[in-house]
Coordinates of C-alpha atoms and ligand atoms in Angstrom, one line a residue:
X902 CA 3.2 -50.3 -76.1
X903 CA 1.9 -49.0 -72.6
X904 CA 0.7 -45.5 -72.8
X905 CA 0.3 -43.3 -69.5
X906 CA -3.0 -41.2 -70.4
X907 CA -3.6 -37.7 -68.4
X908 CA -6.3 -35.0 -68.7
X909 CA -7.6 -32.2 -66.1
X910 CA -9.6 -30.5 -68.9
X911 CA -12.5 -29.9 -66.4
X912 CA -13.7 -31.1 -63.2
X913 CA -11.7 -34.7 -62.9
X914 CA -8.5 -35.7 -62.5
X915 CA -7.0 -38.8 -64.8
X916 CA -5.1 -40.9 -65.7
X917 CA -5.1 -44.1 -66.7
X918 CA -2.9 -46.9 -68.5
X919 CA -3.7 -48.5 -71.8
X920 CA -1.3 -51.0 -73.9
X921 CA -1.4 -50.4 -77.9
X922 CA -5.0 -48.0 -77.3
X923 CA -6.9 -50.7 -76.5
X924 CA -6.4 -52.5 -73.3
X925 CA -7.2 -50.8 -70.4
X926 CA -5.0 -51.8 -67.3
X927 CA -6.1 -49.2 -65.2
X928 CA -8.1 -46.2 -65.8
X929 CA -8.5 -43.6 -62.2
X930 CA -10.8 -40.9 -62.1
X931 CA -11.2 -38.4 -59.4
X932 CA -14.3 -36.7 -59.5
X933 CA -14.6 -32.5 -58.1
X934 CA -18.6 -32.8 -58.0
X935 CA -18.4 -32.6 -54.0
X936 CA -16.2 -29.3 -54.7
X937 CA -18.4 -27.9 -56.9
X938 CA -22.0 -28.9 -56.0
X939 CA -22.7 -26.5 -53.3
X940 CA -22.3 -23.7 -56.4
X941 CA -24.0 -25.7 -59.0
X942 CA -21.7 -25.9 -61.5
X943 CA -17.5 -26.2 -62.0
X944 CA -15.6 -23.1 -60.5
X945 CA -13.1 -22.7 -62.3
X946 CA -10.0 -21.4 -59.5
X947 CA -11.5 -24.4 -57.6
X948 CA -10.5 -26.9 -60.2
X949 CA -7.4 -26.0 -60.8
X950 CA -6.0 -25.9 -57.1
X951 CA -8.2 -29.5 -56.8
X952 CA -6.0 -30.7 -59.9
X953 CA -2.6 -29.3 -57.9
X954 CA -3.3 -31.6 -54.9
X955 CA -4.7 -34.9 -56.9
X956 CA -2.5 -34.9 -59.9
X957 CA 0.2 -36.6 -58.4
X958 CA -1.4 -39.5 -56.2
X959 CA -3.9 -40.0 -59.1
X960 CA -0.9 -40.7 -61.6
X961 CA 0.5 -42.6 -58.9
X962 CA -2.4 -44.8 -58.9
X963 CA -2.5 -45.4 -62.2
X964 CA 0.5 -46.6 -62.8
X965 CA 0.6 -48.5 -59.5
X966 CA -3.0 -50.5 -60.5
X967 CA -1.5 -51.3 -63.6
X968 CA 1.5 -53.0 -61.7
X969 CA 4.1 -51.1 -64.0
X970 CA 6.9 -48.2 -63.4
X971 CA 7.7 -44.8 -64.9
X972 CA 10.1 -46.7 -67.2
X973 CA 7.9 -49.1 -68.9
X974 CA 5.9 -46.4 -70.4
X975 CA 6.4 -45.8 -73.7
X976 CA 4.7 -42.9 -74.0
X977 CA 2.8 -40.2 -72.1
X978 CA -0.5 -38.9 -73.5
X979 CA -2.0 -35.5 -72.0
X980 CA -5.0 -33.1 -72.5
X981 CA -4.1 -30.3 -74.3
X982 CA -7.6 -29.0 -75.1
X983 CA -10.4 -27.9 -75.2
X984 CA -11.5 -26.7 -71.8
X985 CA -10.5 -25.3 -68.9
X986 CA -7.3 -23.4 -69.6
X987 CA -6.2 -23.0 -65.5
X988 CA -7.3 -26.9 -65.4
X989 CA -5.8 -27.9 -68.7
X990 CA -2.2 -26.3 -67.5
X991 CA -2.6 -28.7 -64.7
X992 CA -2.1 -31.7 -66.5
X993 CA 0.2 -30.4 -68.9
X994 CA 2.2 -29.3 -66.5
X995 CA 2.8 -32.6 -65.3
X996 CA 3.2 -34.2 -67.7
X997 CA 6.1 -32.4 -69.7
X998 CA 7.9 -32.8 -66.0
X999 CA 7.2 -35.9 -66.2
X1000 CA 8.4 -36.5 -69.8
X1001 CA 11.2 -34.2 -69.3
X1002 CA 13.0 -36.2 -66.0
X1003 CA 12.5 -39.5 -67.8
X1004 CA 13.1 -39.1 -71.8
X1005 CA 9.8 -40.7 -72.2
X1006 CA 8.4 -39.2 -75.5
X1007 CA 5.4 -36.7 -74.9
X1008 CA 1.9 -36.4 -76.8
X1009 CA -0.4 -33.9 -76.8
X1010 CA -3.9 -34.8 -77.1
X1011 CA -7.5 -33.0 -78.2
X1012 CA -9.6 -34.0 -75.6
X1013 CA -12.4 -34.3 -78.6
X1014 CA -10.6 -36.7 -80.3
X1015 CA -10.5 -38.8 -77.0
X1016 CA -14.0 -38.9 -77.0
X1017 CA -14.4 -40.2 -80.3
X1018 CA -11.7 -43.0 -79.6
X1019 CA -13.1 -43.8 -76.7
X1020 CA -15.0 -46.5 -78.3
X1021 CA -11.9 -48.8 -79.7
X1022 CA -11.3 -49.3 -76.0
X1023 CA -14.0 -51.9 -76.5
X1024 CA -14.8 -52.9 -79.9
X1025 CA -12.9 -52.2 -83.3
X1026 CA -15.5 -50.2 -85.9
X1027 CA -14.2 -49.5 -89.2
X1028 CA -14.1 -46.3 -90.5
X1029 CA -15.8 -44.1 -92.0
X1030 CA -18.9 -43.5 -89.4
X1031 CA -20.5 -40.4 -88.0
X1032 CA -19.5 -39.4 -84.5
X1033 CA -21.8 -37.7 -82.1
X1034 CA -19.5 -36.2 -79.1
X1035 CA -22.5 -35.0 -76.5
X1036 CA -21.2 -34.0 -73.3
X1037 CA -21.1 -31.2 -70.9
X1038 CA -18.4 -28.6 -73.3
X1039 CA -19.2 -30.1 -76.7
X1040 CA -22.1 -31.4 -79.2
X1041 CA -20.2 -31.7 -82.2
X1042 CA -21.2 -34.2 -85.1
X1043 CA -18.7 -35.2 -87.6
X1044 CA -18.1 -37.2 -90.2
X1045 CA -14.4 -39.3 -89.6
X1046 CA -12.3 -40.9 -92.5
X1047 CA -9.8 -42.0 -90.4
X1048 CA -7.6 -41.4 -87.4
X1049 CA -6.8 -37.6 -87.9
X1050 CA -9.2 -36.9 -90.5
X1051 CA -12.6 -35.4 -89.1
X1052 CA -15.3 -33.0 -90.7
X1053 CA -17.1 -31.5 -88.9
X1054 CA -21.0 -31.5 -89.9
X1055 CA -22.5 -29.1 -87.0
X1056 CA -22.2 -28.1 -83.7
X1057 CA -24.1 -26.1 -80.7
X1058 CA -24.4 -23.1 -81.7
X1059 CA -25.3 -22.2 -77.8
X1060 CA -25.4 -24.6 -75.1
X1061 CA -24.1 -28.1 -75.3
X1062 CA -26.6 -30.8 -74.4
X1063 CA -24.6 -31.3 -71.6
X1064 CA -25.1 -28.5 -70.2
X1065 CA -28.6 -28.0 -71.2
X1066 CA -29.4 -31.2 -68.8
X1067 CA -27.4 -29.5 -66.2
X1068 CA -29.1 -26.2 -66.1
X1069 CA -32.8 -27.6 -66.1
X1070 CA -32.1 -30.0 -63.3
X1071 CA -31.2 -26.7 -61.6
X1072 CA -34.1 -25.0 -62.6
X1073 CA -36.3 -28.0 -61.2
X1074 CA -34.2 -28.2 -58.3
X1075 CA -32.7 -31.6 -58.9
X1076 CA -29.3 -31.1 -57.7
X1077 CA -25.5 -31.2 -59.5
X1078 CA -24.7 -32.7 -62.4
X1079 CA -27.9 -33.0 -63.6
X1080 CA -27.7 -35.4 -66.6
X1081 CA -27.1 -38.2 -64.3
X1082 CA -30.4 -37.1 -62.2
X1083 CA -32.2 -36.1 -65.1
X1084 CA -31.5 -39.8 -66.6
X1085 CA -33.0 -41.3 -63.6
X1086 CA -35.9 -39.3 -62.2
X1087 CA -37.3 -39.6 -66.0
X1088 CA -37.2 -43.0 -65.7
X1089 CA -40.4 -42.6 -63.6
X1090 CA -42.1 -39.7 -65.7
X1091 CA -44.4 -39.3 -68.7
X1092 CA -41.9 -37.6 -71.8
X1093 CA -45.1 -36.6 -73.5
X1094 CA -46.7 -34.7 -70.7
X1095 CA -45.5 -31.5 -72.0
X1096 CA -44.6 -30.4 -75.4
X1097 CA -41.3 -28.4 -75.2
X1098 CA -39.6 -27.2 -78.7
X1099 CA -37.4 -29.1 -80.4
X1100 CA -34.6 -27.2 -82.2
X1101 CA -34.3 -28.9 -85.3
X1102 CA -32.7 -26.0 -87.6
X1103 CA -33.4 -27.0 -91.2
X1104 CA -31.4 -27.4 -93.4
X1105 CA -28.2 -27.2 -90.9
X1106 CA -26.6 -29.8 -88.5
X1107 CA -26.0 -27.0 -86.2
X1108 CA -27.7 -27.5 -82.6
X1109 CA -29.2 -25.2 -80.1
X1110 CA -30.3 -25.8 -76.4
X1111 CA -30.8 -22.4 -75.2
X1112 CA -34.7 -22.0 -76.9
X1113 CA -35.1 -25.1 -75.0
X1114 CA -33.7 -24.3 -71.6
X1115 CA -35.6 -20.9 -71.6
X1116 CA -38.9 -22.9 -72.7
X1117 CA -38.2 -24.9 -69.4
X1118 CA -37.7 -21.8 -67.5
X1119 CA -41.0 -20.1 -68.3
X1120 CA -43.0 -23.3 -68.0
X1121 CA -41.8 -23.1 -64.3
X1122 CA -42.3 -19.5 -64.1
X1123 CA -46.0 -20.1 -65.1
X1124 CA -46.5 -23.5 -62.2
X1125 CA -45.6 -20.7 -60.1
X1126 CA -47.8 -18.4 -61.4
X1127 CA -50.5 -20.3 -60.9
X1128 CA -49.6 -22.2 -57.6
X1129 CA -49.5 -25.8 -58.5
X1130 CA -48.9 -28.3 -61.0
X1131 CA -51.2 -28.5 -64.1
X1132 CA -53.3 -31.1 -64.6
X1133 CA -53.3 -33.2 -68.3
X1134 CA -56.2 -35.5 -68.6
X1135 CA -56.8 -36.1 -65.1
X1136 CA -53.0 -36.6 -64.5
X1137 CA -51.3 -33.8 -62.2
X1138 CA -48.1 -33.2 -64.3
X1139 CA -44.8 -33.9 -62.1
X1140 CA -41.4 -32.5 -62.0
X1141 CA -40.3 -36.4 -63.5
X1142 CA -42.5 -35.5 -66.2
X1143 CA -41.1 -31.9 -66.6
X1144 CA -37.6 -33.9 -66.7
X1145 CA -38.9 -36.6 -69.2
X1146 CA -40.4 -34.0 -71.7
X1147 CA -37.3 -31.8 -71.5
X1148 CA -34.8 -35.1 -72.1
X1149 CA -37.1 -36.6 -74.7
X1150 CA -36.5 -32.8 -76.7
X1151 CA -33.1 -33.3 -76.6
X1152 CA -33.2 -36.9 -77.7
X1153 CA -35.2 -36.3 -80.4
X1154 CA -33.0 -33.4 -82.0
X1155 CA -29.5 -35.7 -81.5
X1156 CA -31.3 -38.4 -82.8
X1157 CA -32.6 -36.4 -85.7
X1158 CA -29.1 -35.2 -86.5
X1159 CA -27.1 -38.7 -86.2
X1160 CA -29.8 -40.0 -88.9
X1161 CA -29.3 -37.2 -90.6
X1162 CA -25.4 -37.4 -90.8
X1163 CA -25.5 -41.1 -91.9
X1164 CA -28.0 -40.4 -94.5
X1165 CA -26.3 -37.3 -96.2
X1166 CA -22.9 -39.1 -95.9
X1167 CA -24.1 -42.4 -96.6
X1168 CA -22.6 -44.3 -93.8
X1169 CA -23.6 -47.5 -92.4
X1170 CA -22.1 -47.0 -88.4
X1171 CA -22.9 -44.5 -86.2
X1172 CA -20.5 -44.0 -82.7
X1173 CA -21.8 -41.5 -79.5
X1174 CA -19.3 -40.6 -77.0
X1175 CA -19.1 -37.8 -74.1
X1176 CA -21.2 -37.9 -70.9
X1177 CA -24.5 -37.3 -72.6
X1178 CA -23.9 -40.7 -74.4
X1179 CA -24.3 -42.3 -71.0
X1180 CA -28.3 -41.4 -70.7
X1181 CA -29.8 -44.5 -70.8
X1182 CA -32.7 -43.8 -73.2
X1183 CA -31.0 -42.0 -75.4
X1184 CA -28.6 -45.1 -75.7
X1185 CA -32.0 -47.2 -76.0
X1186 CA -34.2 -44.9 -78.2
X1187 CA -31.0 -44.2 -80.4
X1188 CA -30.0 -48.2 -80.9
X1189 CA -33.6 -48.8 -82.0
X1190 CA -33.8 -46.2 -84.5
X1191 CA -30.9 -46.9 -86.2
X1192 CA -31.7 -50.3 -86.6
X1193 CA -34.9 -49.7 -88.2
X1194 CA -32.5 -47.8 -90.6
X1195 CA -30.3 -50.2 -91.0
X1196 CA -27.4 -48.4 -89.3
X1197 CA -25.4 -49.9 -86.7
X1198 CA -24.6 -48.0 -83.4
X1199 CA -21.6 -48.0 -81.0
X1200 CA -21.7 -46.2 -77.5
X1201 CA -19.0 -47.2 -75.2
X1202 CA -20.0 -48.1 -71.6
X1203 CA -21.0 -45.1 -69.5
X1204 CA -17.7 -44.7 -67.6
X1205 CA -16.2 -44.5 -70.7
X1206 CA -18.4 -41.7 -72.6
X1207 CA -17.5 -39.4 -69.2
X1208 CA -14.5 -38.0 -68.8
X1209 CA -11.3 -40.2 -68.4
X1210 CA -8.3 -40.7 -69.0
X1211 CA -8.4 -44.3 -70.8
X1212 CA -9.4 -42.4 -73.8
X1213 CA -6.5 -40.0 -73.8
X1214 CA -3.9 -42.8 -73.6
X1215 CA -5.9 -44.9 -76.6
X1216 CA -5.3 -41.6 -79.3
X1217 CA -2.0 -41.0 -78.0
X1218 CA -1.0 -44.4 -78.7
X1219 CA -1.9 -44.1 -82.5
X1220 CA 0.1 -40.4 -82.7
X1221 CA 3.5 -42.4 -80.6
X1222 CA 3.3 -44.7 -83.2
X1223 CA 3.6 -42.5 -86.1
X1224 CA 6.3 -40.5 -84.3
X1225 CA 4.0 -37.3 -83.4
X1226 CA 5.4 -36.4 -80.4
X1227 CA 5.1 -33.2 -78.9
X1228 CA 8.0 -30.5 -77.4
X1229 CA 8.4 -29.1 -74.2
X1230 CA 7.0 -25.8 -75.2
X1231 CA 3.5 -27.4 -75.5
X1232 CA 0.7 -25.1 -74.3
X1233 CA -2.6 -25.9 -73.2
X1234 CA -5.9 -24.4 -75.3
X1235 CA -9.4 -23.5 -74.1
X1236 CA -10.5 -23.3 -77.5
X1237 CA -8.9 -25.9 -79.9
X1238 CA -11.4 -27.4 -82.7
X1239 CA -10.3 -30.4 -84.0
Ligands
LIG557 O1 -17.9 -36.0 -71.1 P1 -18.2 -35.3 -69.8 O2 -17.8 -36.1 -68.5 O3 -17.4 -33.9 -69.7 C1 -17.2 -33.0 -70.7 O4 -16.3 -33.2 -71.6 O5 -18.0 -32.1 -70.7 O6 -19.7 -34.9 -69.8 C2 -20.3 -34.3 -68.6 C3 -21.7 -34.0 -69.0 C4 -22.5 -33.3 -67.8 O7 -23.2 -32.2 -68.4 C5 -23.4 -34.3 -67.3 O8 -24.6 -33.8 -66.8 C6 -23.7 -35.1 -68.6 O9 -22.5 -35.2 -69.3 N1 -24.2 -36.5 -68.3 C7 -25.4 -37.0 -68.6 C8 -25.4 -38.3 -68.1 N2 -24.3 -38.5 -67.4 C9 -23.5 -37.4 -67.6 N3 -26.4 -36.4 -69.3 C10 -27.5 -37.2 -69.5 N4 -27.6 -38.4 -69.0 C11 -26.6 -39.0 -68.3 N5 -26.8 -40.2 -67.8
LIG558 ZN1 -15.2 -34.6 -72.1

């Protein structure tokens, strides 16, 4: 079955199509960063009028990489939440046209749930495991049974880490989106030098970045205080330090939690998905950790823990087939938990 795959839940347009949610025949994402960078984060009225102009050639695209037409699609697979309700409309939008001119049955998807699929575009894990979703809207763990069964363990109770890395890389002047920077620059810098909080919460798999980011914020505040970088054993501490010791903070907390997860439910598999799960030491530190455990862990590749559409297309697939099909009168939601 060939599924058609949309979402505009943020800052990219698309859409991609996958056969029976797990072969991807052509997956198109057009990224907004250009749009948005001079403001240093996603404008909202921007998006949307971005999604107006790209939603069409996008889709076009998609289908026409794939080397199929509207009518082989068995079904279409859109966004309809969380995020960015002007964005979300976008795509949905579209899509019920879309479904409406053709007859070609309609799902509606939670762009969560996407993430969390995201990884049976590459390799099949059996179920149950504990899911990390870790992007730029969400840091959600949860325990999954099954397609359509989730509890949810914890979640930001503030920022998402996402966001978190975003802000800071503002803060130390690093440019937009700042996970991808942060990932790299840290590369070259010492994640000890400085000794930022870690939010652990006891007791609770609730998360919070705020402390963090503020902790960030003052340490900068007092480098310009004092009119040049500190010095730690000799060492004159860097902004690639800075980075390092703010994305070896967050590490350690998600880290902390996953463990945590798969100890209190007593699961063997742990997946990450969502842009965060695209930082390469987290993917490293995280892999190693577990196996000390004797977990297993599953991250797809990077383009697939971003946003895209492939993902979207592999959950719709597995509502289609149990005839959960969505009506014209679908509406898109900024805040839909799973
Ligand atoms: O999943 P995603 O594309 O969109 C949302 O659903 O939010 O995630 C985007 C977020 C941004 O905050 C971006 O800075 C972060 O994921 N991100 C990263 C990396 N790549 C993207 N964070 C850390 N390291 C990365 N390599
Ligand atoms: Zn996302």
């Amino acid at each position: 079955m060939l599924i058609l795959g949309i979402d505009t839940s943020c800052d990219e347009t698309a859409a991609a199509v996958v056969i029976n949610g797990k072969t991807i025949l052509s997956n198109i994402v057009s990224s907004q960063v250009d749009i948005h960078k001079r403001y240093g984060g996603v404008v909202p009225e921007l998006a949307s009028r971005s999604h107006i102009e790209t939603i069409s050639p996008i889709v076009e695209k998609a289908l026409g990489d794939a080397k199929i037409k509207v009518a082989d699609l068995s079904a279409i697979g859109v966004t309809k939440g969380p995020g960015l309700v002007g964005s979300l409309l976008v795509g949905v939008s579209f899509a019920k046209a879309l479904s409406y001119s053709t007859g070609i049955p309609l799902v509606g998807v939670n762009h969560i749930e996407g993430h969390i699929a995201s990884i049976f575009l590459e390799v099949k894990v059996s179920f149950p495991f504990i899911s990390l979703v870790v992007s730029g809207g969400h840091t959600v763990l949860y325990y999954v049974k099954n397609f359509g069964e989730y509890e949810e363990l914890g979640r930001t109770r503030d920022d998402a880490a996402g966001e978190a890395f975003d802000k800071v890389a503002k803060i130390l002047n690093l440019g937009y989106p700042g996970g991808p920077i942060i990932d790299q620059i840290s590369l070259k810098g010492n994640p000890h030098a400085v000794k930022f909080p870690r939010p652990y919460l006891p007791n609770s798999f609730d998360f919070s970045f705020s402390g963090l980011k503020t902790a960030v914020v003052n340490y900068m505040r007092d480098i310009e205080k004092l009119g040049h970088f500190p010095r730690k054993k000799e060492k004159e501490i860097g902004i690639a330090d800075i980075a390092a010791s703010f994305q070896q903070a967050v590490i350690d907390v998600l880290i902390y939690k996953v463990l945590k997860g798969a100890e209190r439910k007593n699961v063997k598999r742990i997946v990450l998905s969502g842009g965060v799960a695209a930082n390469s030491s987290l993917r490293r530190e995280i892999t190693e950790k577990a196996k000390d455990k004797g977990l297993k862990v599953f991250i797809p590749r990077p383009d697939l823990c971003t946003d895209n559409a492939a993902m979207i297309a592999a959950i719709g697939y597995h509502y289609h087939k149990r005839g959960i099909h969505a009506s014209l009168d679908l509406n898109p939601g900024a805040y839909l938990p799973l």
